[in-house]
Structures are given as structure tokens and as C-alpha cells.
mmCIF file of C-alpha atoms and ligand atoms in Angstrom:
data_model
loop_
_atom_site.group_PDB
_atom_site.id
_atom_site.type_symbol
_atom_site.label_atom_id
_atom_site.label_comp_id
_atom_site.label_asym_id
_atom_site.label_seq_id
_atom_site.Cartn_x
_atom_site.Cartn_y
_atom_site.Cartn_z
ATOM 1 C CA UNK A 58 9.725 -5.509 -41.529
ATOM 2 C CA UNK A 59 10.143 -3.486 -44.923
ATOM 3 C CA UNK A 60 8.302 -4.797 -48.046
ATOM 4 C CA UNK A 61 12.046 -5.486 -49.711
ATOM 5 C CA UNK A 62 11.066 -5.635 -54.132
ATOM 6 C CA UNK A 63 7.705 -4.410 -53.768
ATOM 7 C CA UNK A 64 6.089 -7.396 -51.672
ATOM 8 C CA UNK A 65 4.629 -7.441 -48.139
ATOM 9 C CA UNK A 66 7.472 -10.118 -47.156
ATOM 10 C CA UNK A 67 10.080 -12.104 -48.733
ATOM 11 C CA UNK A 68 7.709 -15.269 -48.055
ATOM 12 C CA UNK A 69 8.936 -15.745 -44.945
ATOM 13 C CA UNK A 70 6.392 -16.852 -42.704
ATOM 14 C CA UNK A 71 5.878 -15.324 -39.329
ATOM 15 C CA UNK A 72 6.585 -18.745 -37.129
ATOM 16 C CA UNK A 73 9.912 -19.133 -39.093
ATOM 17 C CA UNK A 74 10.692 -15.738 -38.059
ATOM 18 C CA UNK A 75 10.173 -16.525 -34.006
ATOM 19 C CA UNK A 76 11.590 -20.302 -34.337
ATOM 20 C CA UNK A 77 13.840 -20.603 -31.491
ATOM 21 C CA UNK A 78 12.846 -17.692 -29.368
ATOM 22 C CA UNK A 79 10.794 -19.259 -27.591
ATOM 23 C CA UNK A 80 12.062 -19.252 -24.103
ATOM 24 C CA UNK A 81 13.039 -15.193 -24.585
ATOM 25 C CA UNK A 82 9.386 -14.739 -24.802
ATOM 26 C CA UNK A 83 7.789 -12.634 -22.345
ATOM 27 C CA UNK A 84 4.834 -15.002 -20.516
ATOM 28 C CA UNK A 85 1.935 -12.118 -20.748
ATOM 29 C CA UNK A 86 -1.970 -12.268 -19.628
ATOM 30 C CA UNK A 87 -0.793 -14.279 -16.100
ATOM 31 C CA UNK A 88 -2.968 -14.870 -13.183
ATOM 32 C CA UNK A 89 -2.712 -16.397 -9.419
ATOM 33 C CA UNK A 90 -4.101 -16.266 -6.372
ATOM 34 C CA UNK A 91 -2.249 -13.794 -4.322
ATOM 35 C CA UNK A 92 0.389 -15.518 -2.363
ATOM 36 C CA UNK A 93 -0.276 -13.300 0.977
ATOM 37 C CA UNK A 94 -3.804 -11.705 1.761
ATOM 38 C CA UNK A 95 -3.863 -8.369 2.880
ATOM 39 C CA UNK A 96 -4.002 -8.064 7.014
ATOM 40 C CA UNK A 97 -2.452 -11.313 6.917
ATOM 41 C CA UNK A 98 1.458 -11.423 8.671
ATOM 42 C CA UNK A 99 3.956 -13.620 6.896
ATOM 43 C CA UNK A 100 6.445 -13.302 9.664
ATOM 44 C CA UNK A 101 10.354 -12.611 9.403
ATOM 45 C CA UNK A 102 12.922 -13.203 12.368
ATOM 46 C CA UNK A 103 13.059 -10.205 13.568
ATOM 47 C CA UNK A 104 12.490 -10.886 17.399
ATOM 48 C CA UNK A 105 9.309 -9.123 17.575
ATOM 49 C CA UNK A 106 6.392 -11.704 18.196
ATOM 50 C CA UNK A 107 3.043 -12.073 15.562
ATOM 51 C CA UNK A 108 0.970 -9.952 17.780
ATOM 52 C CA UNK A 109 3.524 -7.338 18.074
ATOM 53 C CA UNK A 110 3.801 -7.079 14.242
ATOM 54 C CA UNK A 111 0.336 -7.594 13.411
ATOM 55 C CA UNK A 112 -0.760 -4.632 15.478
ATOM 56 C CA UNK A 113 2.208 -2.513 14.074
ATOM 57 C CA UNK A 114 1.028 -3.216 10.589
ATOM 58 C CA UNK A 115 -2.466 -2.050 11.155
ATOM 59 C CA UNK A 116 -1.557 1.006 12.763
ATOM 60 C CA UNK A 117 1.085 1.459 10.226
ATOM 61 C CA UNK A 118 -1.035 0.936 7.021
ATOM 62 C CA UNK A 119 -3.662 3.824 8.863
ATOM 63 C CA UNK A 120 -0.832 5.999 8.724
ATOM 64 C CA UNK A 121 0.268 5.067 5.278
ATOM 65 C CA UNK A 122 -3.113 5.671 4.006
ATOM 66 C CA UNK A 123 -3.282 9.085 5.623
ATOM 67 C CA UNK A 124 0.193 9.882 4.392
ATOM 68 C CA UNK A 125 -0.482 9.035 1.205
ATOM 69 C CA UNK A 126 -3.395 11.181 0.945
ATOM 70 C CA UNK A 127 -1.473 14.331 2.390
ATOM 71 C CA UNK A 128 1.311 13.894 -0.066
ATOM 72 C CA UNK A 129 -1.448 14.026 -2.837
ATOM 73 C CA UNK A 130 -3.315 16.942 -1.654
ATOM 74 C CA UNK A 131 0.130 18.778 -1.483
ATOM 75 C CA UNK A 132 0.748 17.817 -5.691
ATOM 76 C CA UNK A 133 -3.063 18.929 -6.095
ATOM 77 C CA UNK A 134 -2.747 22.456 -4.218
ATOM 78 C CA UNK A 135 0.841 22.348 -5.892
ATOM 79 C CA UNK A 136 -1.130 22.612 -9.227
ATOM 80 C CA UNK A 137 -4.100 24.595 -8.051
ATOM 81 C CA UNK A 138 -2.716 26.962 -5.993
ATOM 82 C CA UNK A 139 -3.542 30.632 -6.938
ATOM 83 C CA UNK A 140 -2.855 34.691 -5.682
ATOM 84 C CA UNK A 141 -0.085 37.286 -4.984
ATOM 85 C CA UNK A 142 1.787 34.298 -2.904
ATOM 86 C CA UNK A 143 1.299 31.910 -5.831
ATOM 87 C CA UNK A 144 5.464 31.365 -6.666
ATOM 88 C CA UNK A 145 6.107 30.832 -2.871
ATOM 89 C CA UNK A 146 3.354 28.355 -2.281
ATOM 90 C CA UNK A 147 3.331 26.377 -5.572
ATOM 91 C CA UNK A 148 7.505 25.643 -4.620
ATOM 92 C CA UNK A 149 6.705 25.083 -0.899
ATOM 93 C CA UNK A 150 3.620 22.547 -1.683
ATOM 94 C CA UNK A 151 5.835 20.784 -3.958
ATOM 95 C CA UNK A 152 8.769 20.579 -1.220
ATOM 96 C CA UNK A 153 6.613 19.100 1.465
ATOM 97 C CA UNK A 154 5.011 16.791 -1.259
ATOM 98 C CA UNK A 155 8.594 15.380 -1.743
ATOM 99 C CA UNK A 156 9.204 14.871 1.902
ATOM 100 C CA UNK A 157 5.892 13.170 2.451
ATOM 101 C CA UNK A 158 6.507 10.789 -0.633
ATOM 102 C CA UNK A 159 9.922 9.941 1.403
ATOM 103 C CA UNK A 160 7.460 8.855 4.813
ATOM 104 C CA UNK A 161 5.533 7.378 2.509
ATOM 105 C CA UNK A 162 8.320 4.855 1.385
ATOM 106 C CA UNK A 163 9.685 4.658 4.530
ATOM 107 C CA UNK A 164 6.076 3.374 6.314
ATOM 108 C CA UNK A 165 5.201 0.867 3.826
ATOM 109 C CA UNK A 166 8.663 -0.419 3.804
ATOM 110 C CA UNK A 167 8.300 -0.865 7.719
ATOM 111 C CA UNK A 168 4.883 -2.336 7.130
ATOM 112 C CA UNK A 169 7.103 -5.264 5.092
ATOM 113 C CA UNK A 170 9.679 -5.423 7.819
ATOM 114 C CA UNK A 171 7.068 -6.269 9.778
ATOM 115 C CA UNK A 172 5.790 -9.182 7.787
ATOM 116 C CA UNK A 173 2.381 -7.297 6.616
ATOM 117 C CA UNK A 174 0.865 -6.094 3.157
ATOM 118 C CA UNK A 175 1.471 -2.577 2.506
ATOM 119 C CA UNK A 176 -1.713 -0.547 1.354
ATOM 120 C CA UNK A 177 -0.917 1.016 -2.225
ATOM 121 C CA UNK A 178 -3.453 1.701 -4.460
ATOM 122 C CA UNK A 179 -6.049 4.768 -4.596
ATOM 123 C CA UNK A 180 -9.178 2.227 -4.362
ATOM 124 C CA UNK A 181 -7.854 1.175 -1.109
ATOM 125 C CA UNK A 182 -6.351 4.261 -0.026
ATOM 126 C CA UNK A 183 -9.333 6.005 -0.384
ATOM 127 C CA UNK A 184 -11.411 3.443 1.905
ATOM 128 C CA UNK A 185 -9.219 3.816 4.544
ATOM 129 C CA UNK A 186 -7.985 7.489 5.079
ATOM 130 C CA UNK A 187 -9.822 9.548 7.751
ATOM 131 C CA UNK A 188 -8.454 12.511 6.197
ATOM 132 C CA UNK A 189 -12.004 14.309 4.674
ATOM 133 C CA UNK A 190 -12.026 14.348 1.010
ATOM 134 C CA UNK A 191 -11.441 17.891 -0.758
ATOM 135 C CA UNK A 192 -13.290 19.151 -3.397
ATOM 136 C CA UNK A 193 -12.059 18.414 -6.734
ATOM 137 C CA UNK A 194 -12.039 22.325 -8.230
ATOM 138 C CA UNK A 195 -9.783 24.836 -6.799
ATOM 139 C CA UNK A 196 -9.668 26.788 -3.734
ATOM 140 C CA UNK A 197 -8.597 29.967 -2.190
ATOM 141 C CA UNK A 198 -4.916 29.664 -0.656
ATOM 142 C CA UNK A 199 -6.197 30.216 3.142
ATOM 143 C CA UNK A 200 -8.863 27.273 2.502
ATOM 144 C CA UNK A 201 -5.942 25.100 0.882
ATOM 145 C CA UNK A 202 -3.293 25.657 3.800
ATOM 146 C CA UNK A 203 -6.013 24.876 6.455
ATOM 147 C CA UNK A 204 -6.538 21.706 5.136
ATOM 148 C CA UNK A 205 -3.296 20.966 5.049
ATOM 149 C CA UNK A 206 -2.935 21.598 8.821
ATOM 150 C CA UNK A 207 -5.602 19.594 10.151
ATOM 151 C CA UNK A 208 -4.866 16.922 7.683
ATOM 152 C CA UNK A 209 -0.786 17.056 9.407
ATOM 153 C CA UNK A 210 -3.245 17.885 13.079
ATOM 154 C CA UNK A 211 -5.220 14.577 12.428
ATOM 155 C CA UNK A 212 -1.508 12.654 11.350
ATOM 156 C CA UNK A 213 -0.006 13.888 13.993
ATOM 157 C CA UNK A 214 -2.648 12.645 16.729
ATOM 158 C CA UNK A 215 -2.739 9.548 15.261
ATOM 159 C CA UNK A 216 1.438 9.306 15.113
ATOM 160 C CA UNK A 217 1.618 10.352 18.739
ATOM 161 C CA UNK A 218 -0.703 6.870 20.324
ATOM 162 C CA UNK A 219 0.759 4.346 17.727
ATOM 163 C CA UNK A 220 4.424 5.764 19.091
ATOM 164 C CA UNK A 221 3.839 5.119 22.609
ATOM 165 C CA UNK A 222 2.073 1.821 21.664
ATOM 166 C CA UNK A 223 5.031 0.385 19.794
ATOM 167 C CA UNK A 224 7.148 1.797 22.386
ATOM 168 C CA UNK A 225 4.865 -0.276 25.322
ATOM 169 C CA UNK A 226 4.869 -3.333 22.718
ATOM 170 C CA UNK A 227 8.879 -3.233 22.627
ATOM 171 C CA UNK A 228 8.721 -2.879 18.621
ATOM 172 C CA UNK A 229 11.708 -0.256 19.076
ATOM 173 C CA UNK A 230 11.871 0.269 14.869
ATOM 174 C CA UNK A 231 8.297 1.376 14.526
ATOM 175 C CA UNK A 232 8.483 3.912 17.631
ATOM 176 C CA UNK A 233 11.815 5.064 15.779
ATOM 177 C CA UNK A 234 10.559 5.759 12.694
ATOM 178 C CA UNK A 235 7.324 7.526 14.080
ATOM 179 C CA UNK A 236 9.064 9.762 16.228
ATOM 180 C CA UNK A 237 12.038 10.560 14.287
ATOM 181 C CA UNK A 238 10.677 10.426 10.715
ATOM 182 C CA UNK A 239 6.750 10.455 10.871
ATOM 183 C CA UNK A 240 6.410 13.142 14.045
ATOM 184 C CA UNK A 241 9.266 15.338 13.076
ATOM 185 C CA UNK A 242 8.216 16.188 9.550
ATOM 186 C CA UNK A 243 4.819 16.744 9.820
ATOM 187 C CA UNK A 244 5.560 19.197 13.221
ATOM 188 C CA UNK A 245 8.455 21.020 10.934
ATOM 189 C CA UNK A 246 6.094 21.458 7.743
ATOM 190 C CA UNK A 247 3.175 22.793 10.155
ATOM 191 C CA UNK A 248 5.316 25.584 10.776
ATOM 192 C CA UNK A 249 6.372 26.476 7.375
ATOM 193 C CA UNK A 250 2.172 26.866 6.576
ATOM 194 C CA UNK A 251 0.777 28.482 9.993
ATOM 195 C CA UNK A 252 2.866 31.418 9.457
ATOM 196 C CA UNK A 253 1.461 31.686 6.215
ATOM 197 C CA UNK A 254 -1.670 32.360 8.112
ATOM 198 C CA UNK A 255 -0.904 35.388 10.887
ATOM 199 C CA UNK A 256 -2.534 38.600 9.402
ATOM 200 C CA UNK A 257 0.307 40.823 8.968
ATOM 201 C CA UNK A 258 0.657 43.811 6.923
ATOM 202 C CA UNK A 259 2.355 42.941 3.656
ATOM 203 C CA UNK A 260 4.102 46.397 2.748
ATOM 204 C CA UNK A 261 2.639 49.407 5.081
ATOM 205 C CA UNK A 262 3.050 48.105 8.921
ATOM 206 C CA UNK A 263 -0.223 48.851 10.785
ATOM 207 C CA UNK A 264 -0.858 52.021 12.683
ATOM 208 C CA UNK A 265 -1.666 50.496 15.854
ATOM 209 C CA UNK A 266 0.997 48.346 15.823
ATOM 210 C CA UNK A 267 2.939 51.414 17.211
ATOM 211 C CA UNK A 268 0.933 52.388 19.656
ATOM 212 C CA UNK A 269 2.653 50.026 22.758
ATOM 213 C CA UNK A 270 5.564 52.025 21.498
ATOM 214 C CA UNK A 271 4.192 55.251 22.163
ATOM 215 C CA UNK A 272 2.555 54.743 25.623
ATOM 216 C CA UNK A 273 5.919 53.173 26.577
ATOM 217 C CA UNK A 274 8.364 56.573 25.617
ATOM 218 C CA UNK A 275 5.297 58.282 27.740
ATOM 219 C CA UNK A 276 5.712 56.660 30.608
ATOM 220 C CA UNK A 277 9.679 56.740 30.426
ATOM 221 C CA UNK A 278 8.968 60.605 30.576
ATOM 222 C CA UNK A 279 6.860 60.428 32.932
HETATM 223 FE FE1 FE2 B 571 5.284 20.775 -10.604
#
């Protein structure tokens, strides 16, 4: 409102203004209980029974938690990272983070599927991940990409005995999604860091790298 002549208003007063909005007004500052506590199952038909999906869920909101707390140490060493590979890292920790945001998304929404409550926030998260905490200042690449690995190690164990449960339970979507999503990623993205930990000549190859060369043309001779 601009002070039209001079004044602060035209004498309009403020309820005259809003007369008539009323039902376009956003209802703020609103409270409930919540309509589904967590580790509860609201069940969908789905053809899996409770017990079925209420084991799922748990399993499935341990790997969320752990997922979630991967993807976020791959943003923090995407920010941190530091050194002569520093380019190459800081895109490849960034890459990975996407991809884990995607399991992320994809576990939760399987956790719903199921009937459960997804885990979500940081509070929670942080509770529940067995994935040790890192320190909050930076660290040398090496130390950064072997946490990563036995943070995908520890995901990975845990992936491979909540597969073959839901596979002995019959809850075909959850194996699915483990194996195919879950276990595939997190075996594909361990590769891309290991190698980044062999100790290989960068420029010069080493001097006794030749030598099985050598002793080989010696023996051809011979
Ligand atoms: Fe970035």
C-alpha cells in the first residue's frame, strides 16, 4: 500500500480491505496428532501380509537411514575435498551423491508401498545409522574415499541379508529393488573409488615394474 496525497492510507481500514477473502486465507499455526505413528503399518492391498510388510519396513528404514547418510557424506567430501586429484573427485563425489539421492527416493517410497513411515529427518537419521560419524573439518582424500568404502562395505552387508529375507518372505518388490537398485549401485560406485586407491606411478612408471620384463627376454634367450 502507497501513502496516495501524503497520508499513511486513504482511511481505509485494514478489515475492509480483507472483507470477503476469507475462505482464500491460508489456515497457518495448525496442529494434530499424527495420523500414523512411526513403526506402525497402515496396510494397502498389495497381497503381502502385515508381518511381511512390517519386517520389510524396518529393514528398509535401516537402509534408508544408512543411505541417507552416504549420500550426505558424498555432498560433504564433494565440498571438502582437496589435492592434485581435486577436479576429478569433487565431480565424481557429486555424481555418486546424485545416484544415492535416487536410492534414497526409491527406499522410502517402497517403505510407503509397504504401508510404513518413512524415516526423513536428520534427528532421526542420525539415531539410527550405523554408519560412524565423520569429523566435521576436512580430511585428506585417501581418509575421505575410505570412508566412503566401508560406509558402501557396511550398506552392502546389510543389502545382501534383507534381499534374501524378502526373497524367503515372498515380498518380490523389496528383493527387486535391493538387488537391482540398492546392490548394484553401491558395488558399481565401489569401483569407481578403490581404484582411486592402488599406488601407481602418476607420470614416471616405476623401475621395478620392468623388471618381470627383463628376466622374461632372459630366459627366452636362454
Ligand atoms: Fe557442487
Amino acid at each position: 500500500m502507497s501513502p496516495k496525497n501524503g497520508k499513511a492510507n486513504s482511511g481505509q481500514s485494514y478489515s475492509n480491505i480483507e472483507a470477503g477473502s476469507e475462505r482464500s486465507r491460508p489456515i497457518l499455526h495448525q496442529k494434530a496428532r499424527e495420523i500414523q505413528p512411526y513403526n506402525k503399518i497402515a496396510k494397502l492391498p498389495i497381497a503381502l501380509d502385515e508381518k511381511v510388510c512390517a519386517d520389510s519396513v524396518e529393514n528398509l528404514n535401516q537402509l534408508l537411514a544408512d543411505t541417507i547418510t552416504l549420500r550426505d557424506m558424498y555432498k560433504k567430501h564433494h565440498w571438502q575435498v582437496v589435492g592434485h586429484t581435486f577436479y576429478q573427485l569433487h565431480l565424481l563425489f557429486d555424481k555418486h551423491h546424485g545416484e544415492e539421492d535416487e536410492l534414497v527416493d526409491s527406499i522410502a517410497e517402497r517403505i510407503q508401498v509397504l504401508g510404513g513411515v518413512s524415516i526423513a529427518m536428520a534427528h532421526d537419521v542420525a539415531e539410527t545409522t550405523l554408519i560412524p560419524r565423520p569429523p566435521r573439518g576436512r580430511e585428506e582424500a585417501p581418509v575421505q574415499i575410505s570412508r566412503l568404502l566401508e560406509a558402501h562395505e557396511l550398506i552392502l552387508k546389510e543389502a545382501h541379508t534383507m534381499a534374501k529375507q524378502a526373497a524367503d518372505a515372498g515380498d518380490d518388490g523389496t528383493n527387486d529393488l535391493v538387488v537391482s537398485e540398492i546392490i548394484r549401485t553401491n558395488e558399481l560406485q565401489v569401483w569407481f573409488l578403490a581404484e582411486h586407491l592402488v599406488d601407481v606411478p602418476l607420470v614416471k612408471a616405476d623401475d621395478a615394474s620392468a623388471e618381470p620384463t627383463k628376466a622374461k627376454a632372459a630366459s627366452a634367450r636362454a
